[in-house]
């Protein structure tokens, strides 16, 4: 990877930001939909989807300090995900751009019928290994990981979704980039690391609401809890479980139509896996007066448009 780095880069993340021409800080835009209840509060959208056309916004934030923590000699990264994973997609593109070898351990076997995401990975020269479900289930088992590391002593293994301690610091920066104040921040929840980062973020207390995109009541809360540091200030947080629409990647005609309308009417690209469910939830929450009048709500658009293909 050293050949892509020039002397003026002080860190690998800085080199990556330059090579990839990332848009950071991401734009913060006003959002005034004609939804019932919207007139009672003010909303702004943090457009992390605009950070990069390929790398999902929150995946960049989660990987930033992971990159900086890589040993200088690192020439191989291994990570995990499903066949549509935005995290694998982000890692694959980043590694290709930085000249690092990338191995993707993919849950299930798509060899006969690769997804667009997997076809991108192959085009970027990633090594794709299909893993059966029982094996994949061991992805955070220390013994299994130790064995994997023995097979690839030179590689750095990044957990699924990039969800590790370094991720929280990168996500927290999202709160530092804009002068405008907010009292409440809302974000979709998959592995929970983005939510965890926001719980630890900022100097003034805000409420943090996560919208679960998968069925995970209880499980997601403990996942987030396990990622939070034991010390330091934390924002008040909760996860809403009424908006997963049947589970991860599940969609229905109502959600699909909502995404299409929102994209067209507000010139705001949303997909049904994350941002569509988030905005669908916000529309419903406004109708139910979930947010106190006058709330300054910040909506995080985490990106993920590739997953909609
Ligand atoms: C991965 C992802 C999320 C979920 O983030 P977690 O940190 O895993 O909760 C949300 N939105 C998009 C677009 C993603 O790719």
PDB file of C-alpha atoms and ligand atoms in Angstrom:
ATOM      1  CA  UNK A   1       0.000   0.000   0.000  1.00  0.00           C
ATOM      2  CA  UNK A   2       2.954   2.312   0.551  1.00  0.00           C
ATOM      3  CA  UNK A   3       3.182   3.195  -3.142  1.00  0.00           C
ATOM      4  CA  UNK A   4      -0.159   5.050  -2.957  1.00  0.00           C
ATOM      5  CA  UNK A   5       0.871   7.095   0.031  1.00  0.00           C
ATOM      6  CA  UNK A   6       2.720  10.372  -0.432  1.00  0.00           C
ATOM      7  CA  UNK A   7       4.895  12.121   2.110  1.00  0.00           C
ATOM      8  CA  UNK A   8       2.300  14.775   2.954  1.00  0.00           C
ATOM      9  CA  UNK A   9      -0.163  12.135   4.223  1.00  0.00           C
ATOM     10  CA  UNK A  10       0.210  11.858   7.946  1.00  0.00           C
ATOM     11  CA  UNK A  11      -1.947   8.742   8.237  1.00  0.00           C
ATOM     12  CA  UNK A  12      -3.400   5.942   6.165  1.00  0.00           C
ATOM     13  CA  UNK A  13      -6.921   7.353   6.566  1.00  0.00           C
ATOM     14  CA  UNK A  14      -5.688  10.675   5.237  1.00  0.00           C
ATOM     15  CA  UNK A  15      -4.098   8.908   2.271  1.00  0.00           C
ATOM     16  CA  UNK A  16      -7.361   7.039   1.666  1.00  0.00           C
ATOM     17  CA  UNK A  17      -9.420  10.248   1.888  1.00  0.00           C
ATOM     18  CA  UNK A  18      -7.162  11.818  -0.727  1.00  0.00           C
ATOM     19  CA  UNK A  19      -6.986   8.812  -3.067  1.00  0.00           C
ATOM     20  CA  UNK A  20     -10.771   8.319  -2.887  1.00  0.00           C
ATOM     21  CA  UNK A  21     -11.603  12.063  -2.989  1.00  0.00           C
ATOM     22  CA  UNK A  22     -13.963  11.706  -0.025  1.00  0.00           C
ATOM     23  CA  UNK A  23     -16.484  14.443   0.714  1.00  0.00           C
ATOM     24  CA  UNK A  24     -15.842  15.144   4.376  1.00  0.00           C
ATOM     25  CA  UNK A  25     -17.314  16.822   6.301  1.00  0.00           C
ATOM     26  CA  UNK A  26     -20.502  15.544   4.711  1.00  0.00           C
ATOM     27  CA  UNK A  27     -23.252  18.103   3.939  1.00  0.00           C
ATOM     28  CA  UNK A  28     -25.988  18.894   6.472  1.00  0.00           C
ATOM     29  CA  UNK A  29     -29.224  19.863   4.723  1.00  0.00           C
ATOM     30  CA  UNK A  30     -32.629  21.117   5.867  1.00  0.00           C
ATOM     31  CA  UNK A  31     -35.478  18.655   5.441  1.00  0.00           C
ATOM     32  CA  UNK A  32     -39.063  19.924   5.342  1.00  0.00           C
ATOM     33  CA  UNK A  33     -41.347  17.128   4.191  1.00  0.00           C
ATOM     34  CA  UNK A  34     -45.108  17.699   3.963  1.00  0.00           C
ATOM     35  CA  UNK A  35     -45.708  14.888   6.467  1.00  0.00           C
ATOM     36  CA  UNK A  36     -48.292  15.418   9.228  1.00  0.00           C
ATOM     37  CA  UNK A  37     -46.523  16.644  12.365  1.00  0.00           C
ATOM     38  CA  UNK A  38     -43.381  17.730  10.517  1.00  0.00           C
ATOM     39  CA  UNK A  39     -44.269  21.397  11.103  1.00  0.00           C
ATOM     40  CA  UNK A  40     -43.839  20.951  14.879  1.00  0.00           C
ATOM     41  CA  UNK A  41     -40.109  20.236  14.764  1.00  0.00           C
ATOM     42  CA  UNK A  42     -37.090  21.122  12.621  1.00  0.00           C
ATOM     43  CA  UNK A  43     -35.156  18.462  10.769  1.00  0.00           C
ATOM     44  CA  UNK A  44     -31.769  18.299   9.135  1.00  0.00           C
ATOM     45  CA  UNK A  45     -30.237  15.381   7.304  1.00  0.00           C
ATOM     46  CA  UNK A  46     -26.565  14.548   7.688  1.00  0.00           C
ATOM     47  CA  UNK A  47     -25.801  13.333   4.189  1.00  0.00           C
ATOM     48  CA  UNK A  48     -23.163  10.684   4.868  1.00  0.00           C
ATOM     49  CA  UNK A  49     -24.448   9.006   1.713  1.00  0.00           C
ATOM     50  CA  UNK A  50     -22.570  11.738  -0.172  1.00  0.00           C
ATOM     51  CA  UNK A  51     -19.183  10.934   1.381  1.00  0.00           C
ATOM     52  CA  UNK A  52     -18.348   8.580  -1.484  1.00  0.00           C
ATOM     53  CA  UNK A  53     -20.287   7.042  -4.399  1.00  0.00           C
ATOM     54  CA  UNK A  54     -19.144   3.490  -3.600  1.00  0.00           C
ATOM     55  CA  UNK A  55     -18.226   3.406   0.077  1.00  0.00           C
ATOM     56  CA  UNK A  56     -21.295   3.705   2.334  1.00  0.00           C
ATOM     57  CA  UNK A  57     -20.933   6.728   4.575  1.00  0.00           C
ATOM     58  CA  UNK A  58     -21.071   5.023   7.917  1.00  0.00           C
ATOM     59  CA  UNK A  59     -18.721   2.290   6.700  1.00  0.00           C
ATOM     60  CA  UNK A  60     -16.089   4.924   5.987  1.00  0.00           C
ATOM     61  CA  UNK A  61     -16.561   6.424   9.440  1.00  0.00           C
ATOM     62  CA  UNK A  62     -16.277   2.991  11.041  1.00  0.00           C
ATOM     63  CA  UNK A  63     -13.141   2.072   9.065  1.00  0.00           C
ATOM     64  CA  UNK A  64     -11.264   5.347   9.389  1.00  0.00           C
ATOM     65  CA  UNK A  65      -9.466   4.690  12.674  1.00  0.00           C
ATOM     66  CA  UNK A  66      -9.238   0.974  11.954  1.00  0.00           C
ATOM     67  CA  UNK A  67      -7.088   1.957   8.972  1.00  0.00           C
ATOM     68  CA  UNK A  68      -4.931   4.206  11.112  1.00  0.00           C
ATOM     69  CA  UNK A  69      -4.396   1.405  13.605  1.00  0.00           C
ATOM     70  CA  UNK A  70      -3.135  -1.043  10.958  1.00  0.00           C
ATOM     71  CA  UNK A  71       0.499  -1.971  11.321  1.00  0.00           C
ATOM     72  CA  UNK A  72       2.638  -0.246   8.656  1.00  0.00           C
ATOM     73  CA  UNK A  73       3.487  -3.619   7.178  1.00  0.00           C
ATOM     74  CA  UNK A  74      -0.158  -4.632   6.632  1.00  0.00           C
ATOM     75  CA  UNK A  75      -0.761  -5.867   3.100  1.00  0.00           C
ATOM     76  CA  UNK A  76      -3.748  -8.122   3.672  1.00  0.00           C
ATOM     77  CA  UNK A  77      -7.148  -7.550   5.298  1.00  0.00           C
ATOM     78  CA  UNK A  78      -9.761 -10.223   6.018  1.00  0.00           C
ATOM     79  CA  UNK A  79     -13.360  -9.479   6.932  1.00  0.00           C
ATOM     80  CA  UNK A  80     -16.848 -11.008   6.985  1.00  0.00           C
ATOM     81  CA  UNK A  81     -20.331 -10.306   5.748  1.00  0.00           C
ATOM     82  CA  UNK A  82     -23.391 -11.404   3.825  1.00  0.00           C
ATOM     83  CA  UNK A  83     -23.820 -11.436   0.067  1.00  0.00           C
ATOM     84  CA  UNK A  84     -25.110  -7.835  -0.008  1.00  0.00           C
ATOM     85  CA  UNK A  85     -22.839  -6.429   2.703  1.00  0.00           C
ATOM     86  CA  UNK A  86     -22.053  -2.721   2.432  1.00  0.00           C
ATOM     87  CA  UNK A  87     -19.133  -3.328   4.778  1.00  0.00           C
ATOM     88  CA  UNK A  88     -17.463  -5.909   2.479  1.00  0.00           C
ATOM     89  CA  UNK A  89     -18.153  -3.617  -0.456  1.00  0.00           C
ATOM     90  CA  UNK A  90     -16.504  -0.678   1.335  1.00  0.00           C
ATOM     91  CA  UNK A  91     -13.519  -2.782   2.441  1.00  0.00           C
ATOM     92  CA  UNK A  92     -13.075  -4.230  -1.047  1.00  0.00           C
ATOM     93  CA  UNK A  93     -13.046  -0.833  -2.709  1.00  0.00           C
ATOM     94  CA  UNK A  94     -10.788   0.705  -0.086  1.00  0.00           C
ATOM     95  CA  UNK A  95      -8.285  -2.164  -0.284  1.00  0.00           C
ATOM     96  CA  UNK A  96      -8.240  -2.055  -4.071  1.00  0.00           C
ATOM     97  CA  UNK A  97      -7.549   1.693  -3.989  1.00  0.00           C
ATOM     98  CA  UNK A  98      -4.822   1.331  -1.373  1.00  0.00           C
ATOM     99  CA  UNK A  99      -3.151  -1.711  -2.906  1.00  0.00           C
ATOM    100  CA  UNK A 100      -3.980  -4.011   0.016  1.00  0.00           C
ATOM    101  CA  UNK A 101      -5.046  -7.619  -0.577  1.00  0.00           C
ATOM    102  CA  UNK A 102      -8.600  -8.277   0.585  1.00  0.00           C
ATOM    103  CA  UNK A 103     -10.202 -11.569   1.547  1.00  0.00           C
ATOM    104  CA  UNK A 104     -13.980 -11.620   2.046  1.00  0.00           C
ATOM    105  CA  UNK A 105     -15.508 -14.482   4.014  1.00  0.00           C
ATOM    106  CA  UNK A 106     -19.086 -14.544   2.787  1.00  0.00           C
ATOM    107  CA  UNK A 107     -21.991 -16.204   4.575  1.00  0.00           C
ATOM    108  CA  UNK A 108     -23.632 -18.753   2.261  1.00  0.00           C
ATOM    109  CA  UNK A 109     -22.652 -19.860  -1.222  1.00  0.00           C
ATOM    110  CA  UNK A 110     -23.326 -17.465  -4.076  1.00  0.00           C
ATOM    111  CA  UNK A 111     -20.796 -19.043  -6.461  1.00  0.00           C
ATOM    112  CA  UNK A 112     -23.453 -19.966  -9.025  1.00  0.00           C
ATOM    113  CA  UNK A 113     -25.338 -16.711  -8.644  1.00  0.00           C
ATOM    114  CA  UNK A 114     -23.150 -13.862  -7.337  1.00  0.00           C
ATOM    115  CA  UNK A 115     -24.843 -10.639  -6.202  1.00  0.00           C
ATOM    116  CA  UNK A 116     -23.849  -7.279  -7.765  1.00  0.00           C
ATOM    117  CA  UNK A 117     -21.838  -6.623  -4.606  1.00  0.00           C
ATOM    118  CA  UNK A 118     -19.876  -9.874  -5.045  1.00  0.00           C
ATOM    119  CA  UNK A 119     -19.309  -9.156  -8.722  1.00  0.00           C
ATOM    120  CA  UNK A 120     -17.809  -5.802  -7.709  1.00  0.00           C
ATOM    121  CA  UNK A 121     -15.538  -7.534  -5.199  1.00  0.00           C
ATOM    122  CA  UNK A 122     -14.360  -9.966  -7.869  1.00  0.00           C
ATOM    123  CA  UNK A 123     -13.696  -7.088 -10.300  1.00  0.00           C
ATOM    124  CA  UNK A 124     -11.631  -5.438  -7.561  1.00  0.00           C
ATOM    125  CA  UNK A 125      -9.494  -8.599  -7.270  1.00  0.00           C
ATOM    126  CA  UNK A 126     -10.751  -9.526  -3.812  1.00  0.00           C
ATOM    127  CA  UNK A 127     -10.451 -13.138  -2.756  1.00  0.00           C
ATOM    128  CA  UNK A 128     -13.978 -14.386  -2.029  1.00  0.00           C
ATOM    129  CA  UNK A 129     -14.464 -17.429   0.184  1.00  0.00           C
ATOM    130  CA  UNK A 130     -17.923 -18.835   0.761  1.00  0.00           C
ATOM    131  CA  UNK A 131     -18.523 -20.073   4.273  1.00  0.00           C
ATOM    132  CA  UNK A 132     -21.400 -22.292   5.403  1.00  0.00           C
ATOM    133  CA  UNK A 133     -23.734 -20.971   8.073  1.00  0.00           C
ATOM    134  CA  UNK A 134     -22.436 -23.033  11.038  1.00  0.00           C
ATOM    135  CA  UNK A 135     -18.880 -21.909  10.283  1.00  0.00           C
ATOM    136  CA  UNK A 136     -19.969 -18.307   9.776  1.00  0.00           C
ATOM    137  CA  UNK A 137     -21.698 -18.406  13.143  1.00  0.00           C
ATOM    138  CA  UNK A 138     -18.232 -18.782  14.713  1.00  0.00           C
ATOM    139  CA  UNK A 139     -16.936 -15.490  13.262  1.00  0.00           C
ATOM    140  CA  UNK A 140     -16.356 -13.915  16.677  1.00  0.00           C
ATOM    141  CA  UNK A 141     -15.282 -17.114  18.439  1.00  0.00           C
ATOM    142  CA  UNK A 142     -11.705 -16.458  19.696  1.00  0.00           C
ATOM    143  CA  UNK A 143     -10.529 -20.011  18.967  1.00  0.00           C
ATOM    144  CA  UNK A 144     -11.837 -19.944  15.419  1.00  0.00           C
ATOM    145  CA  UNK A 145     -10.299 -16.487  14.864  1.00  0.00           C
ATOM    146  CA  UNK A 146      -6.960 -17.638  16.229  1.00  0.00           C
ATOM    147  CA  UNK A 147      -6.977 -20.491  13.754  1.00  0.00           C
ATOM    148  CA  UNK A 148      -7.836 -18.143  10.889  1.00  0.00           C
ATOM    149  CA  UNK A 149      -5.001 -15.859  11.959  1.00  0.00           C
ATOM    150  CA  UNK A 150      -2.577 -18.832  11.965  1.00  0.00           C
ATOM    151  CA  UNK A 151      -3.550 -19.577   8.373  1.00  0.00           C
ATOM    152  CA  UNK A 152      -2.884 -15.938   7.430  1.00  0.00           C
ATOM    153  CA  UNK A 153      -0.253 -14.679   9.871  1.00  0.00           C
ATOM    154  CA  UNK A 154       0.355 -11.500   7.849  1.00  0.00           C
ATOM    155  CA  UNK A 155      -3.307 -10.459   7.695  1.00  0.00           C
ATOM    156  CA  UNK A 156      -5.370  -8.104   9.844  1.00  0.00           C
ATOM    157  CA  UNK A 157      -8.837  -9.460  10.621  1.00  0.00           C
ATOM    158  CA  UNK A 158     -11.653  -6.879  10.864  1.00  0.00           C
ATOM    159  CA  UNK A 159     -14.911  -7.979  12.516  1.00  0.00           C
ATOM    160  CA  UNK A 160     -18.214  -8.086  10.671  1.00  0.00           C
ATOM    161  CA  UNK A 161     -19.576  -4.627   9.861  1.00  0.00           C
ATOM    162  CA  UNK A 162     -16.252  -3.076  10.927  1.00  0.00           C
ATOM    163  CA  UNK A 163     -17.805  -3.018  14.374  1.00  0.00           C
ATOM    164  CA  UNK A 164     -15.052  -2.609  16.888  1.00  0.00           C
ATOM    165  CA  UNK A 165     -13.790  -0.001  19.308  1.00  0.00           C
ATOM    166  CA  UNK A 166     -12.068   2.090  16.607  1.00  0.00           C
ATOM    167  CA  UNK A 167     -15.382   2.419  14.819  1.00  0.00           C
ATOM    168  CA  UNK A 168     -16.966   4.435  17.622  1.00  0.00           C
ATOM    169  CA  UNK A 169     -14.420   7.242  17.418  1.00  0.00           C
ATOM    170  CA  UNK A 170     -14.922   7.600  13.670  1.00  0.00           C
ATOM    171  CA  UNK A 171     -18.710   7.700  14.017  1.00  0.00           C
ATOM    172  CA  UNK A 172     -18.543  10.218  16.864  1.00  0.00           C
ATOM    173  CA  UNK A 173     -16.865  12.716  14.525  1.00  0.00           C
ATOM    174  CA  UNK A 174     -20.184  13.036  12.750  1.00  0.00           C
ATOM    175  CA  UNK A 175     -21.378  15.163  15.679  1.00  0.00           C
ATOM    176  CA  UNK A 176     -18.366  17.480  15.605  1.00  0.00           C
ATOM    177  CA  UNK A 177     -18.572  18.562  11.993  1.00  0.00           C
ATOM    178  CA  UNK A 178     -21.437  21.065  12.094  1.00  0.00           C
ATOM    179  CA  UNK A 179     -22.036  24.200  14.112  1.00  0.00           C
ATOM    180  CA  UNK A 180     -25.831  23.766  14.082  1.00  0.00           C
ATOM    181  CA  UNK A 181     -27.210  22.432  17.365  1.00  0.00           C
ATOM    182  CA  UNK A 182     -29.512  19.451  17.675  1.00  0.00           C
ATOM    183  CA  UNK A 183     -31.361  17.801  20.565  1.00  0.00           C
ATOM    184  CA  UNK A 184     -32.174  14.451  19.052  1.00  0.00           C
ATOM    185  CA  UNK A 185     -30.388  12.256  16.554  1.00  0.00           C
ATOM    186  CA  UNK A 186     -31.868   9.279  14.742  1.00  0.00           C
ATOM    187  CA  UNK A 187     -30.068   6.529  12.837  1.00  0.00           C
ATOM    188  CA  UNK A 188     -30.725   3.027  11.449  1.00  0.00           C
ATOM    189  CA  UNK A 189     -29.337   0.091  13.442  1.00  0.00           C
ATOM    190  CA  UNK A 190     -27.757  -3.036  11.942  1.00  0.00           C
ATOM    191  CA  UNK A 191     -24.794  -4.224  14.004  1.00  0.00           C
ATOM    192  CA  UNK A 192     -25.204  -1.287  16.390  1.00  0.00           C
ATOM    193  CA  UNK A 193     -21.727   0.242  16.107  1.00  0.00           C
ATOM    194  CA  UNK A 194     -22.990   3.435  14.483  1.00  0.00           C
ATOM    195  CA  UNK A 195     -25.521   3.881  17.264  1.00  0.00           C
ATOM    196  CA  UNK A 196     -22.841   3.128  19.861  1.00  0.00           C
ATOM    197  CA  UNK A 197     -20.588   5.798  18.335  1.00  0.00           C
ATOM    198  CA  UNK A 198     -23.360   8.393  18.576  1.00  0.00           C
ATOM    199  CA  UNK A 199     -24.107   7.439  22.173  1.00  0.00           C
ATOM    200  CA  UNK A 200     -20.552   8.459  23.046  1.00  0.00           C
ATOM    201  CA  UNK A 201     -20.485  11.505  20.771  1.00  0.00           C
ATOM    202  CA  UNK A 202     -20.727  15.265  21.268  1.00  0.00           C
ATOM    203  CA  UNK A 203     -20.175  17.597  24.185  1.00  0.00           C
ATOM    204  CA  UNK A 204     -23.788  18.337  25.019  1.00  0.00           C
ATOM    205  CA  UNK A 205     -26.342  15.678  25.814  1.00  0.00           C
ATOM    206  CA  UNK A 206     -28.658  14.680  22.978  1.00  0.00           C
ATOM    207  CA  UNK A 207     -31.226  11.905  22.731  1.00  0.00           C
ATOM    208  CA  UNK A 208     -30.171   9.121  20.408  1.00  0.00           C
ATOM    209  CA  UNK A 209     -32.790   6.925  18.777  1.00  0.00           C
ATOM    210  CA  UNK A 210     -31.928   3.864  16.727  1.00  0.00           C
ATOM    211  CA  UNK A 211     -34.370   2.296  14.290  1.00  0.00           C
ATOM    212  CA  UNK A 212     -33.784  -1.466  14.086  1.00  0.00           C
ATOM    213  CA  UNK A 213     -33.723  -2.709  10.477  1.00  0.00           C
ATOM    214  CA  UNK A 214     -33.801  -6.333  11.607  1.00  0.00           C
ATOM    215  CA  UNK A 215     -35.706  -8.387  14.155  1.00  0.00           C
ATOM    216  CA  UNK A 216     -33.533  -8.084  17.229  1.00  0.00           C
ATOM    217  CA  UNK A 217     -35.375  -6.898  20.318  1.00  0.00           C
ATOM    218  CA  UNK A 218     -33.104  -7.363  23.319  1.00  0.00           C
ATOM    219  CA  UNK A 219     -30.300  -8.771  21.206  1.00  0.00           C
ATOM    220  CA  UNK A 220     -29.507  -5.395  19.597  1.00  0.00           C
ATOM    221  CA  UNK A 221     -29.551  -3.612  22.952  1.00  0.00           C
ATOM    222  CA  UNK A 222     -27.000  -6.014  24.402  1.00  0.00           C
ATOM    223  CA  UNK A 223     -24.890  -5.767  21.254  1.00  0.00           C
ATOM    224  CA  UNK A 224     -24.774  -1.965  21.576  1.00  0.00           C
ATOM    225  CA  UNK A 225     -24.114  -2.230  25.305  1.00  0.00           C
ATOM    226  CA  UNK A 226     -21.179  -4.566  24.663  1.00  0.00           C
ATOM    227  CA  UNK A 227     -19.605  -1.994  22.324  1.00  0.00           C
ATOM    228  CA  UNK A 228     -19.902   0.948  24.728  1.00  0.00           C
ATOM    229  CA  UNK A 229     -16.857   1.873  26.806  1.00  0.00           C
ATOM    230  CA  UNK A 230     -17.259   1.456  30.557  1.00  0.00           C
ATOM    231  CA  UNK A 231     -16.299   5.083  31.279  1.00  0.00           C
ATOM    232  CA  UNK A 232     -17.120   8.485  29.803  1.00  0.00           C
ATOM    233  CA  UNK A 233     -20.258  10.507  29.201  1.00  0.00           C
ATOM    234  CA  UNK A 234     -23.100   8.796  27.358  1.00  0.00           C
ATOM    235  CA  UNK A 235     -26.169  10.168  25.660  1.00  0.00           C
ATOM    236  CA  UNK A 236     -29.586   8.815  26.512  1.00  0.00           C
ATOM    237  CA  UNK A 237     -30.509   6.169  23.926  1.00  0.00           C
ATOM    238  CA  UNK A 238     -33.135   3.693  22.860  1.00  0.00           C
ATOM    239  CA  UNK A 239     -33.857   1.369  19.945  1.00  0.00           C
ATOM    240  CA  UNK A 240     -37.265   1.193  18.247  1.00  0.00           C
ATOM    241  CA  UNK A 241     -38.280  -2.267  17.067  1.00  0.00           C
ATOM    242  CA  UNK A 242     -41.504  -1.533  15.198  1.00  0.00           C
ATOM    243  CA  UNK A 243     -40.021  -0.603  11.830  1.00  0.00           C
ATOM    244  CA  UNK A 244     -37.994  -3.588  10.569  1.00  0.00           C
ATOM    245  CA  UNK A 245     -40.900  -4.533   8.264  1.00  0.00           C
ATOM    246  CA  UNK A 246     -40.393  -8.252   8.792  1.00  0.00           C
ATOM    247  CA  UNK A 247     -36.607  -8.407   9.086  1.00  0.00           C
ATOM    248  CA  UNK A 248     -33.297  -7.595   7.458  1.00  0.00           C
ATOM    249  CA  UNK A 249     -33.582  -6.877   3.736  1.00  0.00           C
ATOM    250  CA  UNK A 250     -37.320  -7.550   3.863  1.00  0.00           C
ATOM    251  CA  UNK A 251     -39.463  -5.140   1.945  1.00  0.00           C
ATOM    252  CA  UNK A 252     -43.059  -4.781   0.872  1.00  0.00           C
ATOM    253  CA  UNK A 253     -44.973  -2.748  -1.678  1.00  0.00           C
ATOM    254  CA  UNK A 254     -45.686   0.059   0.836  1.00  0.00           C
ATOM    255  CA  UNK A 255     -42.021   0.481   1.738  1.00  0.00           C
ATOM    256  CA  UNK A 256     -40.877   0.271  -1.881  1.00  0.00           C
ATOM    257  CA  UNK A 257     -43.411   2.914  -2.946  1.00  0.00           C
ATOM    258  CA  UNK A 258     -42.422   5.100   0.013  1.00  0.00           C
ATOM    259  CA  UNK A 259     -38.758   4.935  -1.044  1.00  0.00           C
ATOM    260  CA  UNK A 260     -39.577   5.813  -4.634  1.00  0.00           C
ATOM    261  CA  UNK A 261     -41.790   8.735  -3.602  1.00  0.00           C
ATOM    262  CA  UNK A 262     -39.285  10.106  -1.113  1.00  0.00           C
ATOM    263  CA  UNK A 263     -36.464   9.875  -3.632  1.00  0.00           C
ATOM    264  CA  UNK A 264     -38.527  11.730  -6.235  1.00  0.00           C
ATOM    265  CA  UNK A 265     -40.350  14.255  -4.097  1.00  0.00           C
ATOM    266  CA  UNK A 266     -37.435  15.390  -1.937  1.00  0.00           C
ATOM    267  CA  UNK A 267     -34.587  14.618  -4.325  1.00  0.00           C
ATOM    268  CA  UNK A 268     -33.258  12.348  -1.605  1.00  0.00           C
ATOM    269  CA  UNK A 269     -32.073   8.876  -2.633  1.00  0.00           C
ATOM    270  CA  UNK A 270     -33.283   6.268  -0.135  1.00  0.00           C
ATOM    271  CA  UNK A 271     -33.136   2.476  -0.345  1.00  0.00           C
ATOM    272  CA  UNK A 272     -35.395  -0.020   1.450  1.00  0.00           C
ATOM    273  CA  UNK A 273     -32.747  -1.701   3.647  1.00  0.00           C
ATOM    274  CA  UNK A 274     -31.645   1.181   5.900  1.00  0.00           C
ATOM    275  CA  UNK A 275     -32.526   4.775   4.976  1.00  0.00           C
ATOM    276  CA  UNK A 276     -35.999   3.865   3.673  1.00  0.00           C
ATOM    277  CA  UNK A 277     -36.938   2.152   6.938  1.00  0.00           C
ATOM    278  CA  UNK A 278     -35.469   5.079   8.879  1.00  0.00           C
ATOM    279  CA  UNK A 279     -37.501   7.719   7.055  1.00  0.00           C
ATOM    280  CA  UNK A 280     -40.603   5.542   7.114  1.00  0.00           C
ATOM    281  CA  UNK A 281     -40.203   5.384  10.889  1.00  0.00           C
ATOM    282  CA  UNK A 282     -39.709   9.149  11.162  1.00  0.00           C
ATOM    283  CA  UNK A 283     -42.891   9.812   9.206  1.00  0.00           C
ATOM    284  CA  UNK A 284     -44.824   7.544  11.555  1.00  0.00           C
ATOM    285  CA  UNK A 285     -43.186   8.985  14.679  1.00  0.00           C
ATOM    286  CA  UNK A 286     -44.095  12.523  13.592  1.00  0.00           C
ATOM    287  CA  UNK A 287     -47.731  11.503  13.185  1.00  0.00           C
ATOM    288  CA  UNK A 288     -47.629  10.022  16.695  1.00  0.00           C
ATOM    289  CA  UNK A 289     -45.995  13.131  18.264  1.00  0.00           C
ATOM    290  CA  UNK A 290     -43.009  11.068  19.390  1.00  0.00           C
ATOM    291  CA  UNK A 291     -40.713  14.119  19.312  1.00  0.00           C
ATOM    292  CA  UNK A 292     -41.503  17.029  21.656  1.00  0.00           C
ATOM    293  CA  UNK A 293     -42.545  20.228  19.840  1.00  0.00           C
ATOM    294  CA  UNK A 294     -39.585  22.310  18.764  1.00  0.00           C
ATOM    295  CA  UNK A 295     -37.186  19.368  18.671  1.00  0.00           C
ATOM    296  CA  UNK A 296     -34.174  19.933  16.439  1.00  0.00           C
ATOM    297  CA  UNK A 297     -33.851  16.497  14.898  1.00  0.00           C
ATOM    298  CA  UNK A 298     -30.776  15.316  13.044  1.00  0.00           C
ATOM    299  CA  UNK A 299     -31.332  12.405  10.694  1.00  0.00           C
ATOM    300  CA  UNK A 300     -28.256  10.425   9.689  1.00  0.00           C
ATOM    301  CA  UNK A 301     -28.386   9.189   6.097  1.00  0.00           C
ATOM    302  CA  UNK A 302     -25.884   6.362   6.321  1.00  0.00           C
ATOM    303  CA  UNK A 303     -25.729   5.679   2.560  1.00  0.00           C
ATOM    304  CA  UNK A 304     -25.951   2.131   1.284  1.00  0.00           C
ATOM    305  CA  UNK A 305     -27.338   2.750  -2.160  1.00  0.00           C
ATOM    306  CA  UNK A 306     -25.316  -0.157  -3.630  1.00  0.00           C
ATOM    307  CA  UNK A 307     -27.234  -2.644  -1.495  1.00  0.00           C
ATOM    308  CA  UNK A 308     -30.481  -1.722  -3.250  1.00  0.00           C
ATOM    309  CA  UNK A 309     -29.301  -3.176  -6.564  1.00  0.00           C
TER     310      UNK A 309
HETATM  311  C1  LIG B   1     -24.084  -1.052   7.791  1.00  0.00           C
HETATM  312  C2  LIG B   1     -25.078   0.011   7.577  1.00  0.00           C
HETATM  313  C3  LIG B   1     -25.878   0.485   8.613  1.00  0.00           C
HETATM  314  C4  LIG B   1     -25.863  -0.115   9.991  1.00  0.00           C
HETATM  315  O1  LIG B   1     -24.784   0.334  10.732  1.00  0.00           O
HETATM  316  P1  LIG B   1     -24.391  -0.470  12.057  1.00  0.00           P
HETATM  317  O2  LIG B   1     -23.219   0.270  12.574  1.00  0.00           O
HETATM  318  O3  LIG B   1     -24.024  -1.845  11.590  1.00  0.00           O
HETATM  319  O4  LIG B   1     -25.546  -0.483  12.946  1.00  0.00           O
HETATM  320  C5  LIG B   1     -26.751   1.516   8.343  1.00  0.00           C
HETATM  321  N1  LIG B   1     -26.847   2.046   7.107  1.00  0.00           N
HETATM  322  C6  LIG B   1     -26.104   1.603   6.091  1.00  0.00           C
HETATM  323  C7  LIG B   1     -26.275   2.212   4.765  1.00  0.00           C
HETATM  324  C8  LIG B   1     -25.194   0.576   6.275  1.00  0.00           C
HETATM  325  O5  LIG B   1     -24.469   0.129   5.246  1.00  0.00           O
END
